[in-house]
PDB file of C-alpha atoms and ligand atoms in Angstrom:
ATOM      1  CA  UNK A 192       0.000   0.000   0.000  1.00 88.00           C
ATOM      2  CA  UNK A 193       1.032   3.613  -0.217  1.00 91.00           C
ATOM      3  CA  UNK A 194       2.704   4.466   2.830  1.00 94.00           C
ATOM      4  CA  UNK A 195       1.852   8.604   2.678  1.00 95.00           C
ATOM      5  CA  UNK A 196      -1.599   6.913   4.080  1.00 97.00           C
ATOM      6  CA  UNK A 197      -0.105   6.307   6.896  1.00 97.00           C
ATOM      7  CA  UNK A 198      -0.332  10.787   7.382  1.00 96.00           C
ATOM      8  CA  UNK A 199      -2.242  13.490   7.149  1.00 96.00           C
ATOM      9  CA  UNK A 200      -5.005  11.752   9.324  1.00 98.00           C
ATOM     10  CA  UNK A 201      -7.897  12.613  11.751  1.00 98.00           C
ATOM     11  CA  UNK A 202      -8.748  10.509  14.777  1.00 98.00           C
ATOM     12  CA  UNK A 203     -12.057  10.217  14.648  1.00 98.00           C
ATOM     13  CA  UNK A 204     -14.495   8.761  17.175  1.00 98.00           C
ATOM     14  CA  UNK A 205     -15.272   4.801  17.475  1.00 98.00           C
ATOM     15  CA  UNK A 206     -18.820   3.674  16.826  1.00 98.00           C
ATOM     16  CA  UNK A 207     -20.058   1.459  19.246  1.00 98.00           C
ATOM     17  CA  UNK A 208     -22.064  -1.662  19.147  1.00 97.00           C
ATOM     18  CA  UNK A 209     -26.107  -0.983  19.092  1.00 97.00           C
ATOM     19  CA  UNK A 210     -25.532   1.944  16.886  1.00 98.00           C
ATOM     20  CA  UNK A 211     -27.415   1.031  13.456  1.00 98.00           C
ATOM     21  CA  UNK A 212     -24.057   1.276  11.272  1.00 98.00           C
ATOM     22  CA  UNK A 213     -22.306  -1.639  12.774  1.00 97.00           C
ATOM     23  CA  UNK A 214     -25.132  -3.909  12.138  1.00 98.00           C
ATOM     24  CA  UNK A 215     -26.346  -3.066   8.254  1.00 98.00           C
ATOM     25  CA  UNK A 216     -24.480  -4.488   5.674  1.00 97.00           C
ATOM     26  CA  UNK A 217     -22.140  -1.687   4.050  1.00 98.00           C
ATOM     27  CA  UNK A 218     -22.223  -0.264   0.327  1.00 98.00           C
ATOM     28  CA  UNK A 219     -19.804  -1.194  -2.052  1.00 98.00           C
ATOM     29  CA  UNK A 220     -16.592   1.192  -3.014  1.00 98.00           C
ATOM     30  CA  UNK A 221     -17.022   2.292  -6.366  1.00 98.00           C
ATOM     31  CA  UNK A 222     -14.651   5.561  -6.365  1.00 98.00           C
ATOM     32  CA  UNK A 223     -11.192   4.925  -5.827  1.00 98.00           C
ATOM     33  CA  UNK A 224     -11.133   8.621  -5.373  1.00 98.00           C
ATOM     34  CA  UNK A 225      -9.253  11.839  -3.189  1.00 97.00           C
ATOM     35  CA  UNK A 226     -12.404  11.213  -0.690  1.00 98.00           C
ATOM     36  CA  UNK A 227     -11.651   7.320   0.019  1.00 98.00           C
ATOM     37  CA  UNK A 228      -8.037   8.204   0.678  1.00 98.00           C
ATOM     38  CA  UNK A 229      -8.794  10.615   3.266  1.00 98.00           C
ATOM     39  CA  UNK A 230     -11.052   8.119   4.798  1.00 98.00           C
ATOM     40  CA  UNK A 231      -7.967   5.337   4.869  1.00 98.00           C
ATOM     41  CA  UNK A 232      -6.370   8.197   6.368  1.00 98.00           C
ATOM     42  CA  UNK A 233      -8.511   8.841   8.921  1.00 98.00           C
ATOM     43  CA  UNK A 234      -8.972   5.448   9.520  1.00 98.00           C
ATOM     44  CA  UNK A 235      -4.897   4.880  10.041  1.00 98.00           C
ATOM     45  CA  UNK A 236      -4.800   7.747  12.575  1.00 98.00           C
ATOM     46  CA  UNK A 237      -8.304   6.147  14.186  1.00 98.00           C
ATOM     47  CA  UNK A 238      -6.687   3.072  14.790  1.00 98.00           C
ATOM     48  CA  UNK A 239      -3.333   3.762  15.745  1.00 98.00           C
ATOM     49  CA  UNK A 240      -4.867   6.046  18.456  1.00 97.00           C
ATOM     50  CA  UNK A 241      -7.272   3.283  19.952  1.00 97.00           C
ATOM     51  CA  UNK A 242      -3.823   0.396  19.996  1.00 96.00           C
ATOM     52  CA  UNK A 243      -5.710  -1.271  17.512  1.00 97.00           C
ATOM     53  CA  UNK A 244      -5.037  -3.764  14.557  1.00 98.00           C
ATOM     54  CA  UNK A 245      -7.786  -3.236  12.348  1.00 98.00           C
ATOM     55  CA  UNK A 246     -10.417  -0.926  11.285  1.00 98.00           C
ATOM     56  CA  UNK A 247     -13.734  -1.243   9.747  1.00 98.00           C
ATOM     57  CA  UNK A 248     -15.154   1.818   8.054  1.00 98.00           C
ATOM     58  CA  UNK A 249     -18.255   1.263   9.925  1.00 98.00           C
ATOM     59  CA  UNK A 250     -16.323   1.287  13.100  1.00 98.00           C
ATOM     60  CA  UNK A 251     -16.066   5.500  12.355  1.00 98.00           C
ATOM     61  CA  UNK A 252     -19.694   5.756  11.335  1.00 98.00           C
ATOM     62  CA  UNK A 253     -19.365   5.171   7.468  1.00 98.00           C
ATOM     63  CA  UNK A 254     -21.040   2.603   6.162  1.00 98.00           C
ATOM     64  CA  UNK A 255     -18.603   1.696   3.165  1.00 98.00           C
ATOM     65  CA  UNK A 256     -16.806  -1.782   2.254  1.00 98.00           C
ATOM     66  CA  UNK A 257     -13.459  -0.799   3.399  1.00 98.00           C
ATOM     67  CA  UNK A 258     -11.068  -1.839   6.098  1.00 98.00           C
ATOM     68  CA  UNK A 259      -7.413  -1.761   7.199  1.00 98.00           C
ATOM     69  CA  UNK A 260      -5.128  -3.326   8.979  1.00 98.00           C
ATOM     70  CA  UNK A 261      -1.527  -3.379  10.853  1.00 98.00           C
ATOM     71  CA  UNK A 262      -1.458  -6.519  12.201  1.00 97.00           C
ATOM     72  CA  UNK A 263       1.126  -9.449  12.879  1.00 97.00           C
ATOM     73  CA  UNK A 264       0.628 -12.763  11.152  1.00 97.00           C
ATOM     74  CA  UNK A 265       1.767 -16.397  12.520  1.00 96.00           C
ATOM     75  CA  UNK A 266       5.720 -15.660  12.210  1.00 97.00           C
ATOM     76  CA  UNK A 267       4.741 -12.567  14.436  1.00 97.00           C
ATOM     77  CA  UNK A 268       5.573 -10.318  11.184  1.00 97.00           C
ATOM     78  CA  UNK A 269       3.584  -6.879  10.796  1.00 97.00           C
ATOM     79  CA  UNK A 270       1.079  -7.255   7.986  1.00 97.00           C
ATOM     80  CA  UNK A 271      -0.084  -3.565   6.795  1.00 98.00           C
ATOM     81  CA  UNK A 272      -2.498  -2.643   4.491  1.00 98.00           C
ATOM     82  CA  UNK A 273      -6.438  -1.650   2.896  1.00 98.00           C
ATOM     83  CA  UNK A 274      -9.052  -4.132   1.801  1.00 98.00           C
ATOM     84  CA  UNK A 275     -11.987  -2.783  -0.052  1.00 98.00           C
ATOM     85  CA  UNK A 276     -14.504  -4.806  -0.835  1.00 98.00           C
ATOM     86  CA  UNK A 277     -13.063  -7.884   0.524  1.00 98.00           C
ATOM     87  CA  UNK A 278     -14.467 -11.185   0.516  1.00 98.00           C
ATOM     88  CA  UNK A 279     -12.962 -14.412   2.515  1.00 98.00           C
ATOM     89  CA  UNK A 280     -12.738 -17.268   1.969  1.00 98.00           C
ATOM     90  CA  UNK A 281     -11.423 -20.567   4.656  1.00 97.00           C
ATOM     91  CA  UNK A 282     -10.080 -23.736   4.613  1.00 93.00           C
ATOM     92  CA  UNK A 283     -12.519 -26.843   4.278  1.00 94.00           C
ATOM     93  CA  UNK A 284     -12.667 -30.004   5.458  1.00 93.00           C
ATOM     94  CA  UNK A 285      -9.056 -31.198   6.145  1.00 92.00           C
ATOM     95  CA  UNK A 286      -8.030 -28.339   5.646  1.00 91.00           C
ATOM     96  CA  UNK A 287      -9.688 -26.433   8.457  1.00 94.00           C
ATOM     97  CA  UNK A 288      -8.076 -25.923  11.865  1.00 94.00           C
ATOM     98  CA  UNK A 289      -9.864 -24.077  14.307  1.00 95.00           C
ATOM     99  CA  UNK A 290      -8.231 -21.972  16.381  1.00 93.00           C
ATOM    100  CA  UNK A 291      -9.709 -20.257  19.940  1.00 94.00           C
ATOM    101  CA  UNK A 292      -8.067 -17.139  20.924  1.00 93.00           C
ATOM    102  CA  UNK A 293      -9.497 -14.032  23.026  1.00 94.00           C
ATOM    103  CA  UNK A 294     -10.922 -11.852  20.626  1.00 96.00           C
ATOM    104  CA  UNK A 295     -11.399  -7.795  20.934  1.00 97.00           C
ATOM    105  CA  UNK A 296     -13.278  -4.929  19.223  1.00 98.00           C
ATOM    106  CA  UNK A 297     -12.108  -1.147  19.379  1.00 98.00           C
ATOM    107  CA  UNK A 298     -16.172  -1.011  19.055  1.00 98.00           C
ATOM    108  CA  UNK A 299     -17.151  -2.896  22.464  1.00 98.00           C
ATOM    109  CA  UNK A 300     -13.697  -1.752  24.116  1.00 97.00           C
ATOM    110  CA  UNK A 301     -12.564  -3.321  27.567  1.00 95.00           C
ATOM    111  CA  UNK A 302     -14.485  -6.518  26.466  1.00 96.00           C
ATOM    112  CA  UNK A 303     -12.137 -10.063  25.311  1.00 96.00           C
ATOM    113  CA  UNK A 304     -13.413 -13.402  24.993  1.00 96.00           C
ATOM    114  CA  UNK A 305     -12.463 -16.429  23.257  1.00 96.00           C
ATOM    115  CA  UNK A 306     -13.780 -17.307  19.921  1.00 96.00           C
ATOM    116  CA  UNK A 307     -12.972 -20.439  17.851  1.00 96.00           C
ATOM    117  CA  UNK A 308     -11.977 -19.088  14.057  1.00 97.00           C
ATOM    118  CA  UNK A 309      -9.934 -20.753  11.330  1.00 97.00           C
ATOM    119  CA  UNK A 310      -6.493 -20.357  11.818  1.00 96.00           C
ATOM    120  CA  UNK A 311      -5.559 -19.502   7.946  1.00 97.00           C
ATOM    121  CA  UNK A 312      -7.868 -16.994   6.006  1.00 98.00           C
ATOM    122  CA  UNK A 313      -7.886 -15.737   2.148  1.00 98.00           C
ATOM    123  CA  UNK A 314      -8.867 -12.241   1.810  1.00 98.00           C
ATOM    124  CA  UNK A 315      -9.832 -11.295  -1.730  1.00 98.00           C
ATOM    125  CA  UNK A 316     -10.647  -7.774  -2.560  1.00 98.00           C
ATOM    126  CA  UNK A 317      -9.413  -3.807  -4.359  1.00 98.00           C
ATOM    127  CA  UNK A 318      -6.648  -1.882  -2.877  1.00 98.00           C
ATOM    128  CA  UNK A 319      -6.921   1.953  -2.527  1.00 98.00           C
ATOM    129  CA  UNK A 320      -6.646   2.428  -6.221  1.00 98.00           C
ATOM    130  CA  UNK A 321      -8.848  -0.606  -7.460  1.00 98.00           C
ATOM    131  CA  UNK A 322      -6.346  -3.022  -8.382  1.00 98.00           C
ATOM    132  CA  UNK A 323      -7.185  -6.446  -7.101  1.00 98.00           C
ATOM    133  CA  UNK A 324      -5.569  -7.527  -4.226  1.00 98.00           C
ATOM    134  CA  UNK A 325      -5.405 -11.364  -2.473  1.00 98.00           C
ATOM    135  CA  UNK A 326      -3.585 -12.135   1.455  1.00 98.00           C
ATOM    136  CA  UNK A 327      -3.603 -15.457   2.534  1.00 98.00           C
ATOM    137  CA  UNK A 328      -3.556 -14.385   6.687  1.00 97.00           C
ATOM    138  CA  UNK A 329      -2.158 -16.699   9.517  1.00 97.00           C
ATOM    139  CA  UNK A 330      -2.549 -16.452  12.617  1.00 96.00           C
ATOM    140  CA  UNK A 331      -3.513 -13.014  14.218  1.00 97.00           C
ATOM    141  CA  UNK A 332      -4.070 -11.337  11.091  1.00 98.00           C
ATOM    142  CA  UNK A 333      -6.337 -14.857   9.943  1.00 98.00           C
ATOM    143  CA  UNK A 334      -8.362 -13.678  12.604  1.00 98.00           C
ATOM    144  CA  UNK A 335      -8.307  -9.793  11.589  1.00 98.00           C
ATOM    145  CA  UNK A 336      -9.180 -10.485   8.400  1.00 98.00           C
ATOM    146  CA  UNK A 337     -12.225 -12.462   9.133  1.00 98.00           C
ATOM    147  CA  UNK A 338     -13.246  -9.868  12.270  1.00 98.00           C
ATOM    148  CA  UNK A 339     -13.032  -7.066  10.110  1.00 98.00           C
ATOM    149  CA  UNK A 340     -14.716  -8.436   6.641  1.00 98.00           C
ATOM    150  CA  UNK A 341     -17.448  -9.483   9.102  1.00 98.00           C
ATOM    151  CA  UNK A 342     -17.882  -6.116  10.059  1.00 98.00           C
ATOM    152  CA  UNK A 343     -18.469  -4.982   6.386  1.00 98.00           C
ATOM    153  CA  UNK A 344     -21.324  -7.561   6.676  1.00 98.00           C
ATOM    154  CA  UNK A 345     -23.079  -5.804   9.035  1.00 98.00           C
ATOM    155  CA  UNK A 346     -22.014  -8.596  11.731  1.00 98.00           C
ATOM    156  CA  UNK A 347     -19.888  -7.969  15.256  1.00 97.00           C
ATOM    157  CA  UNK A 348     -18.100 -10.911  16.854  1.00 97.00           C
ATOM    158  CA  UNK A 349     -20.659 -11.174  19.854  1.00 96.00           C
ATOM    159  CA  UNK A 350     -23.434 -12.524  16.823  1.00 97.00           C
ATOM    160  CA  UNK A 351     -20.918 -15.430  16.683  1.00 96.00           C
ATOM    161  CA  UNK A 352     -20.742 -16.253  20.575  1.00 96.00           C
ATOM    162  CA  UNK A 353     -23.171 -18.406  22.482  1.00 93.00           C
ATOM    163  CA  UNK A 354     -25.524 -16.340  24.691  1.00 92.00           C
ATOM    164  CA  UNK A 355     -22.940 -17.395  27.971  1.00 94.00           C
ATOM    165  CA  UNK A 356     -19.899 -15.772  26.114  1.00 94.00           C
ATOM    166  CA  UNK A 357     -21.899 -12.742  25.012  1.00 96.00           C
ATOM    167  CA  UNK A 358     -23.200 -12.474  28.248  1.00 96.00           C
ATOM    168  CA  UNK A 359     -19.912 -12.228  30.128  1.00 96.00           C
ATOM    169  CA  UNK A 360     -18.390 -10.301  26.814  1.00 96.00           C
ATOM    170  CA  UNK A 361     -20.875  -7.521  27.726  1.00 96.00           C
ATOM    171  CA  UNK A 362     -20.066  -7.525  31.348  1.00 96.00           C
ATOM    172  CA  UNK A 363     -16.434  -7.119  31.197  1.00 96.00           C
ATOM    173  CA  UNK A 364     -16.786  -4.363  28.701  1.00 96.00           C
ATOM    174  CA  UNK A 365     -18.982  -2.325  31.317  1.00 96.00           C
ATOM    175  CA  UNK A 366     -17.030  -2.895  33.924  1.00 95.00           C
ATOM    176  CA  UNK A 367     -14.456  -1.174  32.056  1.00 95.00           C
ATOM    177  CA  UNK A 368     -16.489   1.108  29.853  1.00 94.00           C
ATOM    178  CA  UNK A 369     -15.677   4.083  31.996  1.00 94.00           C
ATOM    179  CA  UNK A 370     -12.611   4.831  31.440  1.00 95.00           C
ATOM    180  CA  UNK A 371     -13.519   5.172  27.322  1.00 96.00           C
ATOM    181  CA  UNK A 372     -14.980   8.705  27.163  1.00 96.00           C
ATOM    182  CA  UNK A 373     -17.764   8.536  24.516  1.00 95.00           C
ATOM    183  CA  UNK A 374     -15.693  10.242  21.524  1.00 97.00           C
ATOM    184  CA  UNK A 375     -12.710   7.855  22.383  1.00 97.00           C
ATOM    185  CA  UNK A 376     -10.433   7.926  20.940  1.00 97.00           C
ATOM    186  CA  UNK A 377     -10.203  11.852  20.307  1.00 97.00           C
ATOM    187  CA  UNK A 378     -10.092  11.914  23.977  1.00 96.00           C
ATOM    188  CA  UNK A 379      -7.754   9.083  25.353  1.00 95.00           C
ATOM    189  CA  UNK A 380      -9.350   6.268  27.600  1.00 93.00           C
ATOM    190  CA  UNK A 381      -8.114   6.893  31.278  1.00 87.00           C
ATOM    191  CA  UNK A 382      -5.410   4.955  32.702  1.00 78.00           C
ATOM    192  CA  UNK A 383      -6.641   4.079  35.861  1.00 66.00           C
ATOM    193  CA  UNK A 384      -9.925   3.512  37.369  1.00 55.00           C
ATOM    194  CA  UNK A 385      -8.613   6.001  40.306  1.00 60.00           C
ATOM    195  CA  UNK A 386      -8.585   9.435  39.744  1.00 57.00           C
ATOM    196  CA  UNK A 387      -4.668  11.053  39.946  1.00 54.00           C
ATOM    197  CA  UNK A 388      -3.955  13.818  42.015  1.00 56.00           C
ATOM    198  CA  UNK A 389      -3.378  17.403  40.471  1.00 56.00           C
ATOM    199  CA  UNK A 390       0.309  17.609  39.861  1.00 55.00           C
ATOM    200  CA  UNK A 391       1.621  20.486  42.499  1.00 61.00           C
ATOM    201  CA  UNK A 392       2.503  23.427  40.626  1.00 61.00           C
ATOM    202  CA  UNK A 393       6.288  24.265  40.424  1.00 69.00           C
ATOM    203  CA  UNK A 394       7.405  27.750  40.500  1.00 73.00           C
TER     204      UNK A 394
HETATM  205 ZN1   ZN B 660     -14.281  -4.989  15.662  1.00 92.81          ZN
END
């Protein structure tokens, strides 16, 4: 990908899950335009703010068929790059490992729990400028490519947990969700539950 993505970017606030965007299948991108780089931008700065290793489009309130990633595969080597329009595809029959691993979201933040994937994933789909693109992810980024093209299906990871993993999902995230101001993360989460003491001024 082209790495002057990588600046010029806003952080923009994380949608959250239960707003309509993360749950509606997204359009297709049909204008490999000026305005679809800006939104990679965005999306770069968005994610690097948050710690994150992917990012849907829907995650910052855009319903589009685009994601990225930064994200370390099997060999623990950073995988970087844009997917629009993606489509996966997984291993069958002998083929198919399954994998369970804790699994996050930047849009249900402070909440982890383990979800059985395929541990290899082909992601099919356009780079920024429309030429097709194919990653065969392991790993990590096996995962991120399936968590994020699920996204651009309208679907979050808790639709694929049984009730008792959603259940405690949900939990952990609100015990936590306080220190993720509602525009996070244009303003940073806090670090600690515990409010610091005022610095004393130095003259
Ligand atoms: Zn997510």
């Amino acid at each position: 990908m082209d790495n002057s993505l990588l600046e010029g970017g806003t952080v923009l606030r994380i949608t959250r899950w239960g707003e309509p965007v993360m749950h509606q299948p997204t359009a297709p991108i049909t204008e490999f335009d000026d305005d679809l780089r800006q939104l990679i931008r965005d999306m770069f700065a968005t994610m690097y703010a948050a710690d994150g290793v992917g990012l849907a489009a829907t995650q910052v309130g855009v319903s589009k068929a685009v994601f990225i990633y930064d994200c370390p595969d099997e060999n623990d080597v950073r995988q970087r790059g844009v997917f629009c329009n993606p489509t996966v595809t997984l291993p069958e029959g002998r083929d198919r490992n399954l994998e369970g691993a804790e699994e996050g979201c930047l849009s249900l933040p402070g909440g982890f729990q383990s979800l059985h994937r395929p541990d290899r994933a082909t992601c099919t789909g356009q780079d920024e400028t429309g030429a097709e693109i194919e990653v065969v992810g392991t790993g990590l980024l096996a995962r991120c490519l399936q968590h994020e093209t699920d996204h651009l299906n309208g679907m979050v990871f808790g639709d694929r947990l049984a009730g008792r993993g959603r259940k405690l999902l949900y939990r952990q995230h609100e015990s936590l969700a306080h220190r993720y101001p509602d525009d996070w993360p244009v303003t940073p989460k806090t670090t600690s539950a515990v409010p610091q003491p005022e610095a004393e001024p130095k003259a």
